[in-house]
Coordinates of C-alpha atoms and ligand atoms in Angstrom, one line a residue:
M1 CA -5.8 -1.4 -25.3
N2 CA -6.0 -4.1 -22.6
D3 CA -6.9 -3.2 -19.0
W4 CA -4.1 -5.3 -17.6
V5 CA -1.1 -7.3 -18.8
P6 CA -1.6 -11.1 -18.0
Y7 CA 1.4 -13.3 -17.1
P8 CA 2.7 -14.9 -20.3
A9 CA 1.2 -18.4 -20.7
E10 CA 4.5 -20.3 -20.2
F11 CA 5.1 -18.5 -16.9
A12 CA 1.5 -19.0 -15.7
R13 CA 1.9 -22.7 -16.5
R14 CA 5.1 -22.9 -14.6
Y15 CA 3.8 -21.1 -11.6
R16 CA 0.9 -23.6 -11.5
E17 CA 3.1 -26.6 -12.0
L18 CA 5.3 -25.4 -9.1
G19 CA 2.3 -25.3 -6.9
Y20 CA 2.4 -21.5 -6.4
W21 CA -0.8 -20.8 -8.1
T22 CA -3.4 -23.1 -6.6
G23 CA -6.6 -21.9 -8.0
E24 CA -7.8 -20.7 -4.6
T25 CA -9.9 -17.5 -4.4
F26 CA -10.4 -15.0 -1.7
G27 CA -14.1 -15.7 -1.2
A28 CA -13.6 -19.5 -1.2
F29 CA -10.7 -19.6 1.3
L30 CA -12.7 -17.5 3.8
A31 CA -15.6 -20.0 3.5
D32 CA -13.2 -22.8 4.2
R33 CA -11.8 -21.1 7.3
A34 CA -15.3 -20.4 8.5
A35 CA -16.1 -24.1 8.2
R36 CA -13.0 -25.0 10.1
Y37 CA -12.8 -22.2 12.8
A38 CA -16.5 -21.2 12.9
D39 CA -16.6 -20.0 16.5
R40 CA -13.1 -18.6 16.8
V41 CA -12.8 -14.9 16.8
A42 CA -11.7 -13.5 13.4
V43 CA -12.0 -9.7 13.6
I44 CA -12.0 -7.2 16.4
D45 CA -12.4 -3.5 16.3
D46 CA -13.7 -0.8 18.8
R47 CA -17.3 -2.0 18.2
H48 CA -17.1 -5.6 17.0
R49 CA -15.9 -9.0 17.8
W50 CA -16.8 -11.2 14.9
T51 CA -16.2 -14.9 14.7
Y52 CA -15.1 -16.6 11.5
R53 CA -18.8 -17.7 11.0
E54 CA -20.1 -14.2 11.5
L55 CA -17.5 -12.6 9.2
D56 CA -18.3 -15.3 6.5
E57 CA -22.0 -14.7 6.8
R58 CA -21.6 -10.9 6.6
A59 CA -19.4 -11.2 3.6
T60 CA -21.9 -13.4 1.8
R61 CA -24.8 -11.1 2.7
M62 CA -22.8 -8.1 1.4
A63 CA -22.1 -9.9 -1.8
H64 CA -25.8 -10.6 -2.4
G65 CA -26.5 -7.0 -1.4
F66 CA -24.0 -5.5 -3.9
R67 CA -25.5 -7.7 -6.6
A68 CA -29.0 -6.6 -5.7
R69 CA -27.6 -3.0 -6.1
G70 CA -26.5 -3.8 -9.7
I71 CA -22.8 -4.4 -9.1
R72 CA -21.7 -7.0 -11.6
P73 CA -18.6 -9.2 -11.9
G74 CA -15.7 -7.2 -13.2
D75 CA -17.1 -3.8 -11.9
R76 CA -14.7 -1.6 -10.0
V77 CA -15.7 -0.2 -6.6
V78 CA -13.5 2.4 -4.8
V79 CA -13.3 1.5 -1.1
Q80 CA -12.1 4.2 1.3
L81 CA -12.7 3.0 4.9
P82 CA -10.8 3.5 8.1
N83 CA -9.6 0.6 10.2
V84 CA -12.9 -1.0 11.0
A85 CA -14.3 -4.5 10.9
E86 CA -16.6 -3.6 8.0
F87 CA -13.6 -3.1 5.8
V88 CA -13.2 -6.8 5.9
S89 CA -16.8 -7.7 5.3
V90 CA -17.2 -5.2 2.5
V91 CA -14.0 -6.3 0.7
F92 CA -14.9 -10.0 0.9
G93 CA -18.4 -9.2 -0.2
L94 CA -17.0 -7.5 -3.3
F95 CA -14.7 -10.4 -3.9
R96 CA -17.6 -12.8 -3.7
A97 CA -19.7 -10.6 -6.0
G98 CA -16.8 -10.7 -8.5
A99 CA -16.3 -7.0 -8.2
L100 CA -12.9 -5.4 -8.0
P101 CA -12.2 -3.2 -4.9
V102 CA -9.9 -0.3 -5.7
F103 CA -8.0 0.4 -2.4
A104 CA -8.0 4.1 -1.6
L105 CA -6.3 5.3 1.6
P106 CA -8.1 7.5 4.2
P107 CA -6.0 10.6 3.5
H108 CA -7.0 10.7 -0.2
R109 CA -9.1 13.5 -1.2
F110 CA -10.9 14.8 -4.4
A111 CA -7.8 14.8 -6.6
E112 CA -7.0 11.2 -5.9
I113 CA -10.5 9.7 -5.5
S114 CA -12.0 11.4 -8.6
Y115 CA -9.0 10.1 -10.6
F116 CA -9.4 6.5 -9.3
C117 CA -13.1 6.6 -10.1
A118 CA -12.6 8.1 -13.6
H119 CA -9.6 5.9 -14.5
T120 CA -11.3 2.7 -13.5
E121 CA -14.8 3.8 -14.5
A122 CA -15.9 2.8 -11.0
V123 CA -19.6 2.1 -10.5
A124 CA -19.6 2.7 -6.7
Y125 CA -17.7 4.3 -3.9
V126 CA -17.7 3.0 -0.3
I127 CA -16.9 5.4 2.6
A128 CA -17.4 6.0 6.3
D129 CA -19.5 9.1 7.2
K130 CA -17.0 11.1 9.2
V131 CA -13.5 10.2 10.4
A132 CA -11.3 12.5 12.5
G133 CA -13.5 15.5 11.7
F134 CA -13.5 14.9 7.9
D135 CA -16.8 14.4 6.2
Y136 CA -16.4 11.9 3.5
R137 CA -20.0 12.4 2.3
T138 CA -19.1 15.9 1.1
L139 CA -16.1 14.5 -0.8
A140 CA -18.5 11.9 -2.3
D141 CA -20.8 14.6 -3.6
D142 CA -17.9 16.2 -5.4
V143 CA -16.6 12.9 -6.7
R144 CA -20.0 11.9 -8.1
A145 CA -20.3 15.2 -9.9
A146 CA -16.9 14.7 -11.5
A147 CA -17.1 10.9 -12.2
P148 CA -20.5 10.1 -13.7
T149 CA -19.9 6.3 -13.8
V150 CA -20.2 6.3 -10.0
R151 CA -23.9 5.3 -9.6
E152 CA -24.0 4.9 -5.9
V153 CA -22.1 5.8 -2.7
F154 CA -22.3 3.4 0.2
V155 CA -21.8 5.0 3.6
L156 CA -20.8 3.3 6.9
G157 CA -22.7 5.3 9.5
D158 CA -25.1 8.2 8.8
P159 CA -25.5 8.1 5.0
G160 CA -26.8 11.7 4.5
T161 CA -28.1 11.8 0.9
H162 CA -26.2 8.6 0.0
T163 CA -27.0 4.9 0.7
S164 CA -26.4 3.4 4.1
L165 CA -24.1 0.4 4.0
A166 CA -26.4 -1.1 6.6
D167 CA -29.1 -1.3 4.0
V168 CA -27.0 -3.2 1.5
P169 CA -26.7 -6.8 2.9
T170 CA -29.5 -9.1 1.8
D171 CA -30.4 -12.7 2.1
P172 CA -29.3 -14.8 -0.8
V173 CA -30.8 -13.8 -4.1
G174 CA -29.7 -16.2 -6.8
E175 CA -26.3 -17.7 -7.1
L176 CA -23.0 -15.8 -6.5
P177 CA -20.8 -15.8 -9.6
E178 CA -18.1 -18.4 -10.2
I179 CA -14.8 -16.6 -9.7
D180 CA -11.8 -17.3 -12.0
P181 CA -8.7 -17.3 -9.8
G182 CA -6.5 -16.2 -12.8
V183 CA -8.2 -12.9 -13.3
V184 CA -7.8 -9.6 -11.5
A185 CA -9.3 -9.6 -8.0
F186 CA -8.6 -6.0 -7.0
L187 CA -6.6 -2.9 -7.8
Q188 CA -3.9 -1.8 -5.3
L189 CA -2.2 1.6 -5.4
S190 CA 1.3 2.4 -6.2
G191 CA 3.2 5.2 -4.5
G192 CA 4.0 6.1 -8.1
S193 CA 6.6 8.4 -9.7
T194 CA 4.5 10.0 -12.4
G195 CA 1.9 12.7 -12.8
A196 CA -1.0 10.3 -12.2
P197 CA -1.2 7.6 -9.5
K198 CA -0.8 4.1 -10.9
L199 CA -3.1 1.2 -10.2
I200 CA -1.9 -2.3 -9.7
P201 CA -4.0 -5.3 -10.9
R202 CA -3.5 -8.4 -8.7
T203 CA -5.0 -11.8 -9.3
H204 CA -6.4 -14.3 -6.8
D205 CA -3.7 -16.8 -7.8
D206 CA -0.7 -14.5 -7.6
Y207 CA -1.7 -12.6 -4.5
L208 CA -2.8 -15.6 -2.5
Y209 CA 0.5 -17.3 -3.2
S210 CA 2.3 -14.3 -1.6
V211 CA -0.2 -14.3 1.3
R212 CA 0.1 -18.0 2.1
E213 CA 3.9 -17.9 2.0
S214 CA 3.9 -14.7 4.0
A215 CA 1.8 -16.2 6.7
D216 CA 4.2 -19.2 6.8
I217 CA 7.4 -17.1 6.9
C218 CA 5.9 -15.0 9.7
G219 CA 4.8 -18.1 11.7
L220 CA 1.1 -17.3 11.8
D221 CA -1.2 -20.0 13.2
T222 CA -4.5 -20.2 15.0
D223 CA -2.9 -18.7 18.2
S224 CA -1.6 -15.6 16.4
V225 CA -3.1 -12.2 16.9
Y226 CA -2.3 -9.6 14.2
L227 CA -2.7 -5.9 15.0
V228 CA -3.6 -3.7 12.0
A229 CA -1.7 -0.5 13.0
L230 CA -1.2 1.0 9.5
P231 CA -4.2 1.9 7.2
V232 CA -5.7 -1.5 6.5
A233 CA -6.0 -1.0 2.7
H234 CA -2.2 -0.6 2.3
N235 CA -0.5 -3.6 0.8
F236 CA 1.7 -4.2 3.8
P237 CA -1.1 -4.7 6.5
M238 CA -3.2 -6.3 3.8
S239 CA -0.8 -9.0 2.7
S240 CA 2.6 -9.1 4.4
P241 CA 1.2 -11.2 6.1
G242 CA -1.5 -8.7 7.1
I243 CA -5.2 -9.3 7.4
L244 CA -5.3 -11.8 4.5
G245 CA -2.4 -13.8 5.9
A246 CA -4.0 -13.8 9.3
L247 CA -7.4 -15.0 8.1
H248 CA -5.7 -17.6 5.9
A249 CA -3.9 -19.0 8.9
G250 CA -7.0 -18.9 11.1
S251 CA -5.5 -16.2 13.2
R252 CA -7.2 -13.2 14.8
I253 CA -7.2 -9.6 13.5
V254 CA -7.3 -6.6 15.7
L255 CA -7.9 -3.2 14.0
A256 CA -6.4 -0.1 15.6
S257 CA -7.8 3.2 14.6
A258 CA -4.3 4.7 14.7
P259 CA -0.8 3.4 15.3
S260 CA 0.0 5.8 18.2
P261 CA 1.1 4.2 21.5
D262 CA -1.9 5.5 23.3
I263 CA -4.2 3.5 21.0
A264 CA -2.0 0.6 19.9
F265 CA -0.3 -0.3 23.2
P266 CA -3.5 -0.9 25.2
L267 CA -4.9 -3.0 22.3
I268 CA -1.7 -5.1 22.3
A269 CA -2.1 -5.6 26.1
R270 CA -5.8 -6.3 26.0
E271 CA -5.9 -8.6 23.0
R272 CA -2.6 -10.3 23.6
V273 CA -1.3 -9.2 20.1
T274 CA 1.5 -11.4 18.9
I275 CA 2.6 -9.6 15.6
T276 CA 2.1 -6.3 13.9
G277 CA 3.7 -4.2 11.1
V278 CA 4.6 -0.5 11.2
V279 CA 6.6 2.0 9.2
P280 CA 10.0 3.3 10.6
P281 CA 8.7 6.6 12.2
I282 CA 6.1 4.6 14.1
A283 CA 8.6 2.1 15.3
L284 CA 10.7 5.1 16.6
V285 CA 7.7 6.5 18.4
W286 CA 7.1 3.1 20.0
L287 CA 10.7 2.7 21.0
N288 CA 10.7 6.1 22.6
S289 CA 7.4 5.8 24.4
A290 CA 7.6 2.2 25.6
P291 CA 9.7 3.0 28.7
N292 CA 7.2 5.7 29.8
R293 CA 4.2 3.5 29.6
A294 CA 2.9 0.7 31.8
D295 CA 1.1 -1.3 29.0
D296 CA 2.0 -5.0 29.0
L297 CA 3.6 -5.7 25.6
S298 CA 4.9 -9.1 26.6
S299 CA 2.6 -11.0 24.1
L300 CA 4.2 -9.2 21.2
R301 CA 6.5 -11.7 19.4
V302 CA 7.4 -9.9 16.2
L303 CA 7.5 -6.2 15.2
Q304 CA 7.6 -5.9 11.5
V305 CA 9.1 -2.7 10.1
G306 CA 8.9 -1.7 6.4
G307 CA 7.6 0.7 3.8
A308 CA 10.8 2.8 4.1
K309 CA 14.4 2.1 5.2
F310 CA 14.7 1.4 8.9
A311 CA 18.0 2.8 10.2
E312 CA 20.4 0.2 11.5
E313 CA 20.7 2.0 14.9
A314 CA 17.0 1.9 15.4
A315 CA 16.8 -1.7 14.2
R316 CA 19.3 -2.7 16.9
R317 CA 17.1 -1.2 19.6
V318 CA 14.0 -3.2 18.9
T319 CA 14.7 -6.5 20.7
P320 CA 16.4 -5.0 23.8
E321 CA 13.8 -2.3 24.3
L322 CA 10.5 -3.8 23.2
G323 CA 11.3 -7.4 24.1
C324 CA 10.2 -8.8 20.7
A325 CA 11.9 -9.9 17.5
L326 CA 12.4 -7.4 14.6
Q327 CA 11.4 -8.4 11.1
Q328 CA 12.4 -6.1 8.3
V329 CA 10.0 -6.1 5.4
F330 CA 10.9 -4.6 2.0
G331 CA 7.8 -4.8 -0.2
M332 CA 5.9 -3.2 -2.9
A333 CA 2.3 -3.3 -4.0
E334 CA 3.5 -4.3 -7.5
G335 CA 4.6 -7.7 -6.0
L336 CA 8.0 -8.6 -4.6
V337 CA 8.2 -8.8 -0.8
N338 CA 11.3 -9.5 1.1
Y339 CA 11.4 -10.6 4.8
T340 CA 14.2 -11.2 7.3
R341 CA 13.6 -14.6 8.7
D342 CA 13.6 -15.7 12.3
T343 CA 16.6 -17.9 11.5
D344 CA 18.7 -14.9 10.3
D345 CA 21.5 -13.8 12.6
E346 CA 21.2 -10.5 14.5
D347 CA 23.4 -8.5 12.0
T348 CA 21.5 -9.7 9.0
V349 CA 18.2 -8.6 10.6
A350 CA 19.7 -5.2 11.6
V351 CA 21.3 -4.3 8.3
S352 CA 19.3 -6.0 5.6
Q353 CA 15.7 -5.6 4.4
G354 CA 15.2 -9.3 4.0
R355 CA 15.2 -11.8 1.2
P356 CA 12.4 -12.7 -1.3
I357 CA 9.4 -14.8 -0.5
S358 CA 9.8 -17.2 -3.4
P359 CA 12.7 -19.2 -4.8
D360 CA 11.3 -18.1 -8.2
D361 CA 11.5 -14.4 -7.4
E362 CA 14.1 -13.2 -10.0
L363 CA 16.1 -10.2 -8.8
R364 CA 18.5 -8.4 -11.1
V365 CA 20.8 -5.6 -10.0
V366 CA 21.7 -3.5 -13.0
D367 CA 23.4 -0.2 -14.0
A368 CA 21.7 2.6 -16.0
D369 CA 22.0 0.5 -19.2
D370 CA 20.4 -2.6 -17.7
A371 CA 23.8 -4.4 -17.5
P372 CA 24.4 -6.4 -14.3
V373 CA 26.6 -4.7 -11.8
P374 CA 29.5 -6.7 -10.3
E375 CA 28.4 -9.0 -7.5
G376 CA 27.6 -7.2 -4.3
G377 CA 27.6 -3.8 -6.1
I378 CA 24.9 -1.2 -5.8
G379 CA 22.5 -1.0 -8.7
H380 CA 18.9 -0.7 -9.9
L381 CA 16.6 -3.5 -8.7
L382 CA 14.6 -5.2 -11.4
T383 CA 12.3 -8.1 -10.5
R384 CA 10.0 -10.7 -12.0
G385 CA 8.2 -13.6 -10.4
P386 CA 5.1 -15.5 -9.4
Y387 CA 3.4 -12.6 -7.7
T388 CA 4.9 -9.5 -9.4
I389 CA 2.7 -7.7 -12.0
R390 CA 3.7 -7.5 -15.7
G391 CA 2.0 -4.1 -16.1
Y392 CA -0.1 -1.4 -14.4
Y393 CA -3.8 -1.1 -15.0
R394 CA -4.7 0.8 -18.1
A395 CA -1.3 2.2 -18.5
D396 CA 0.2 0.9 -21.8
E397 CA 2.5 3.8 -22.4
H398 CA 3.9 4.0 -18.9
N399 CA 4.3 0.2 -18.9
R400 CA 6.9 0.5 -21.7
D401 CA 9.2 2.4 -19.3
A402 CA 8.2 0.7 -16.0
F403 CA 9.0 -2.9 -17.3
T404 CA 11.8 -4.4 -19.3
A405 CA 11.0 -6.1 -22.6
D406 CA 11.3 -9.5 -20.9
G407 CA 8.8 -8.5 -18.2
F408 CA 11.0 -7.3 -15.2
Y409 CA 9.5 -4.6 -13.1
R410 CA 11.8 -1.6 -12.6
T411 CA 11.4 -1.0 -8.9
G412 CA 13.3 2.3 -8.9
D413 CA 15.1 1.2 -5.8
L414 CA 18.9 1.1 -5.5
V415 CA 20.0 -2.0 -3.7
R416 CA 22.9 -4.4 -3.2
L417 CA 22.6 -8.1 -2.5
L418 CA 24.4 -9.9 0.3
P419 CA 26.0 -13.3 -0.4
T420 CA 23.0 -14.8 1.5
G421 CA 20.6 -13.3 -1.0
H422 CA 19.4 -10.7 1.4
V423 CA 18.7 -7.2 -0.1
V424 CA 20.0 -4.0 1.4
V425 CA 18.1 -0.9 0.2
E426 CA 20.7 1.8 -0.5
G427 CA 18.7 4.5 -2.1
R428 CA 16.2 5.3 -4.9
A429 CA 16.4 6.3 -8.5
K430 CA 12.7 7.0 -9.0
D431 CA 11.2 10.5 -8.7
Q432 CA 9.4 9.8 -5.5
I433 CA 9.7 11.0 -1.9
N434 CA 9.3 8.4 0.8
R435 CA 7.8 10.3 3.6
G436 CA 8.1 7.7 6.4
G437 CA 6.4 5.0 4.2
E438 CA 4.0 7.5 2.6
K439 CA 5.1 7.7 -1.0
V440 CA 4.8 11.0 -2.9
A441 CA 5.3 11.2 -6.7
A442 CA 7.3 14.4 -7.4
E443 CA 5.6 15.0 -10.8
E444 CA 2.1 14.7 -9.4
V445 CA 2.8 17.5 -6.9
E446 CA 4.6 19.6 -9.5
N447 CA 1.6 19.3 -11.9
H448 CA -0.7 20.6 -9.2
L449 CA 1.7 23.5 -8.4
L450 CA 2.0 24.3 -12.1
A451 CA -1.8 24.8 -12.2
H452 CA -1.4 27.9 -10.0
P453 CA -1.2 31.1 -12.2
G454 CA 1.5 32.5 -10.0
V455 CA 3.8 29.5 -10.5
H456 CA 6.1 29.5 -13.5
D457 CA 7.9 26.3 -12.7
A458 CA 8.3 23.8 -9.8
A459 CA 10.5 20.9 -8.8
V460 CA 9.7 18.7 -5.8
V461 CA 12.5 16.8 -4.0
A462 CA 13.2 14.9 -0.8
V463 CA 14.8 16.6 2.2
P464 CA 16.5 14.3 4.6
D465 CA 14.6 14.2 7.9
A466 CA 15.6 12.6 11.2
F467 CA 12.1 11.4 12.0
L468 CA 10.3 10.6 8.7
G469 CA 13.5 9.7 6.8
E470 CA 12.5 12.3 4.2
R471 CA 10.2 15.2 3.8
T472 CA 9.1 17.1 0.7
C473 CA 10.5 20.4 -0.5
A474 CA 9.1 22.2 -3.5
F475 CA 11.4 24.6 -5.3
V476 CA 9.2 27.2 -7.0
V477 CA 9.8 29.8 -9.6
T478 CA 7.0 32.3 -9.4
A479 CA 5.3 34.3 -12.2
G480 CA 3.4 37.5 -12.3
E481 CA 3.1 40.8 -10.3
T482 CA 1.9 39.3 -7.0
P483 CA 3.6 36.0 -6.5
P484 CA 2.0 33.5 -4.1
T485 CA 3.4 32.9 -0.6
A486 CA 4.2 29.4 0.7
P487 CA 1.0 29.3 2.8
Q488 CA -1.0 30.4 -0.2
L489 CA 0.5 27.6 -2.3
R490 CA -0.2 25.0 0.3
A491 CA -3.8 26.2 0.6
F492 CA -4.1 26.1 -3.2
L493 CA -3.0 22.4 -3.2
R494 CA -5.4 21.5 -0.4
G495 CA -8.1 23.3 -2.4
R496 CA -7.4 21.1 -5.4
G497 CA -8.1 18.1 -3.1
L498 CA -4.6 16.8 -2.8
A499 CA -4.0 14.4 0.1
A500 CA -2.4 16.2 3.0
Y501 CA 0.7 14.0 3.0
K502 CA 1.6 15.2 -0.5
I503 CA 1.5 18.9 0.4
P504 CA 5.1 20.1 0.4
D505 CA 6.6 20.4 4.0
R506 CA 8.8 23.1 2.7
V507 CA 8.6 25.6 -0.1
E508 CA 11.7 27.4 -1.4
F509 CA 11.4 30.2 -3.9
V510 CA 14.2 30.5 -6.5
P511 CA 14.7 33.1 -9.2
G512 CA 15.1 30.5 -11.9
F513 CA 16.0 26.9 -12.6
P514 CA 19.5 25.9 -13.7
H515 CA 19.4 24.5 -17.2
T516 CA 21.2 21.3 -17.6
G517 CA 23.1 20.5 -20.8
V518 CA 21.8 22.2 -23.9
G519 CA 18.3 23.2 -24.4
K520 CA 15.6 21.9 -22.2
T521 CA 15.8 21.3 -18.5
S522 CA 15.8 17.7 -17.6
R523 CA 13.5 17.4 -14.7
R524 CA 15.4 14.5 -13.3
D525 CA 18.7 16.4 -13.3
L526 CA 16.9 19.4 -11.9
R527 CA 15.6 17.4 -9.0
A528 CA 19.0 15.9 -8.5
A529 CA 20.6 19.3 -8.4
F530 CA 18.1 20.6 -5.8
A531 CA 18.4 17.4 -3.7
A532 CA 22.2 17.9 -3.7
R533 CA 21.8 21.5 -2.6
L534 CA 19.7 20.4 0.3
T535 CA 22.2 17.8 1.3
D536 CA 25.1 20.3 1.2
E537 CA 23.0 22.7 3.3
R538 CA 22.5 20.1 5.9
K539 CA 26.1 19.2 6.1
A540 CA 27.0 22.9 6.4
Ligands
AMP601 P1 4.8 0.9 -3.6 O1 5.4 0.6 -5.0 O2 4.1 2.2 -3.7 O3 4.0 -0.2 -3.1 O4 6.0 1.2 -2.7 C1 7.0 0.3 -2.5 C2 8.3 1.0 -2.4 O5 8.5 1.4 -1.0 C3 9.5 0.2 -2.6 O6 9.8 0.2 -4.0 C4 10.6 1.0 -1.9 O7 11.0 2.1 -2.5 C5 9.8 1.4 -0.6 N1 10.1 0.4 0.5 C6 9.2 -0.5 1.0 N2 9.7 -1.1 2.0 C7 11.0 -0.6 2.2 C8 12.0 -0.9 3.1 N3 11.9 -1.8 4.1 N4 13.2 -0.2 3.0 C9 13.3 0.7 2.0 N5 12.4 1.0 1.1 C10 11.2 0.4 1.2
DBH602 O1 5.9 0.0 1.0 C1 5.2 -0.9 0.6 O2 4.5 -0.8 -0.4 C2 5.3 -2.3 1.3 C3 6.1 -2.4 2.4 C4 6.1 -3.6 3.1 C5 4.5 -3.3 0.9 O3 3.7 -3.2 -0.2 C6 4.5 -4.5 1.5 C7 5.3 -4.7 2.7 O4 3.8 -5.6 1.1

């Protein structure tokens, strides 16, 4: 079994010939920018204001420190940090050491982190001591007990029994490794639709192509200031154009600890932020609170909205009410990213989710049998291209379903294409709930529910929601004499270490599940039946 599925040789050759894959690496481009923009500010958070030179030096010292700690090229290191400057120095340090960061999100708990560590055989785990009242050091103790490959836990802040991140950087010890731009640089997370979360292997070559083009499409330059409002490790604020696009363009990054107006707005005003990206529920909160606040948002040129479908009515409010342009972004950590462009007319920006980055992004819209639908019709989106993966990390079996024989990724999204090539997202065929940009895999939650002795069966589906777009509802058939209550089930899931955003918002107890067709229940049909019931209920 291979860890990852490389691009077929003829495609790799073509992407190089076309100038998409340039051989640039993360570590090297930062060094180049540090040479060019040494004294310009690169990264700002609550406690730091690092210039490009400082960031570059810190990243190099981190790289040597990680090597001194025995981290070798190719090793996986799970990184779970909040929006702080050290995220950038740690990640670039790992890149330069040739290690692969595995990008966990702050809400992930034991269930997710222990899985990432075990599945990738991670050698280390990087955390902050305590964030918003949660002590990650305790989580790290449990993770280490469950994942013996994790030799060391690096802590930003008070390390407790672990290693302080402050003790890691060292002066150069020997040479840093030569990095091959064609190999996997890091593992990004997929929202997933199966029992276990999927990890996404991205190479320097493919990711940097998308980052460079994104920075260009979004008009970043040395005067731009990018606010990181979403969790920095997410693919959107990482690369669309995100922190990497900003650094690539010599722009400035400002990290916000949360996207709420009381934190983000004063930062926009103080740092003269020009561009940021948020998910639809945050955009709604910003729209609704802007009139009640005095913060000067006049520097903001572009508000990007993506991660989930942004309703047209809300989209049309952005420019009149916030005074900046809207850019819709429809992306996925697996690759393909679509943007509306500043040259698009108002209607296209309001109704579409943009068009692909690359002329060589191949998009197919097909029916259930993979046959193309008539032009302009709604169908399943399949995609292949110079920065879309050919397979998940260590997932041979799942890859047979998730990709076509000729290498197209099955996005699970239902879309239609406009004559201009813009994509309109019309729905979803995958068993996932998109909770305002936070993706929840139905099967993953169902499996955790099924582990409860008082649960006979469970089906998790989306409930339409005015604010989040969707919330989760678990239909549960109980077993035994004293069936669990909804609060007990939620507590049970929390106790298993499931991230809070995956805990069902609503639990419905039902006497039994309808059986579809003959014999076994099809989980897909079952979820569809429940989803339809919820929609009917809403209409009534
Ligand atoms: P992931 O594969 O976990 O990175 O999540 C990507 C998925 O998020 C896409 O396949 C879509 O289902 C959803 N998504 C991202 N951006 C948008 C958007 N602008 N509109 C609708 N859905 C989106
Ligand atoms: O939802 C996503 O995963 C996403 C949204 C916008 C993404 O990965 C991206 C832009 O790059």
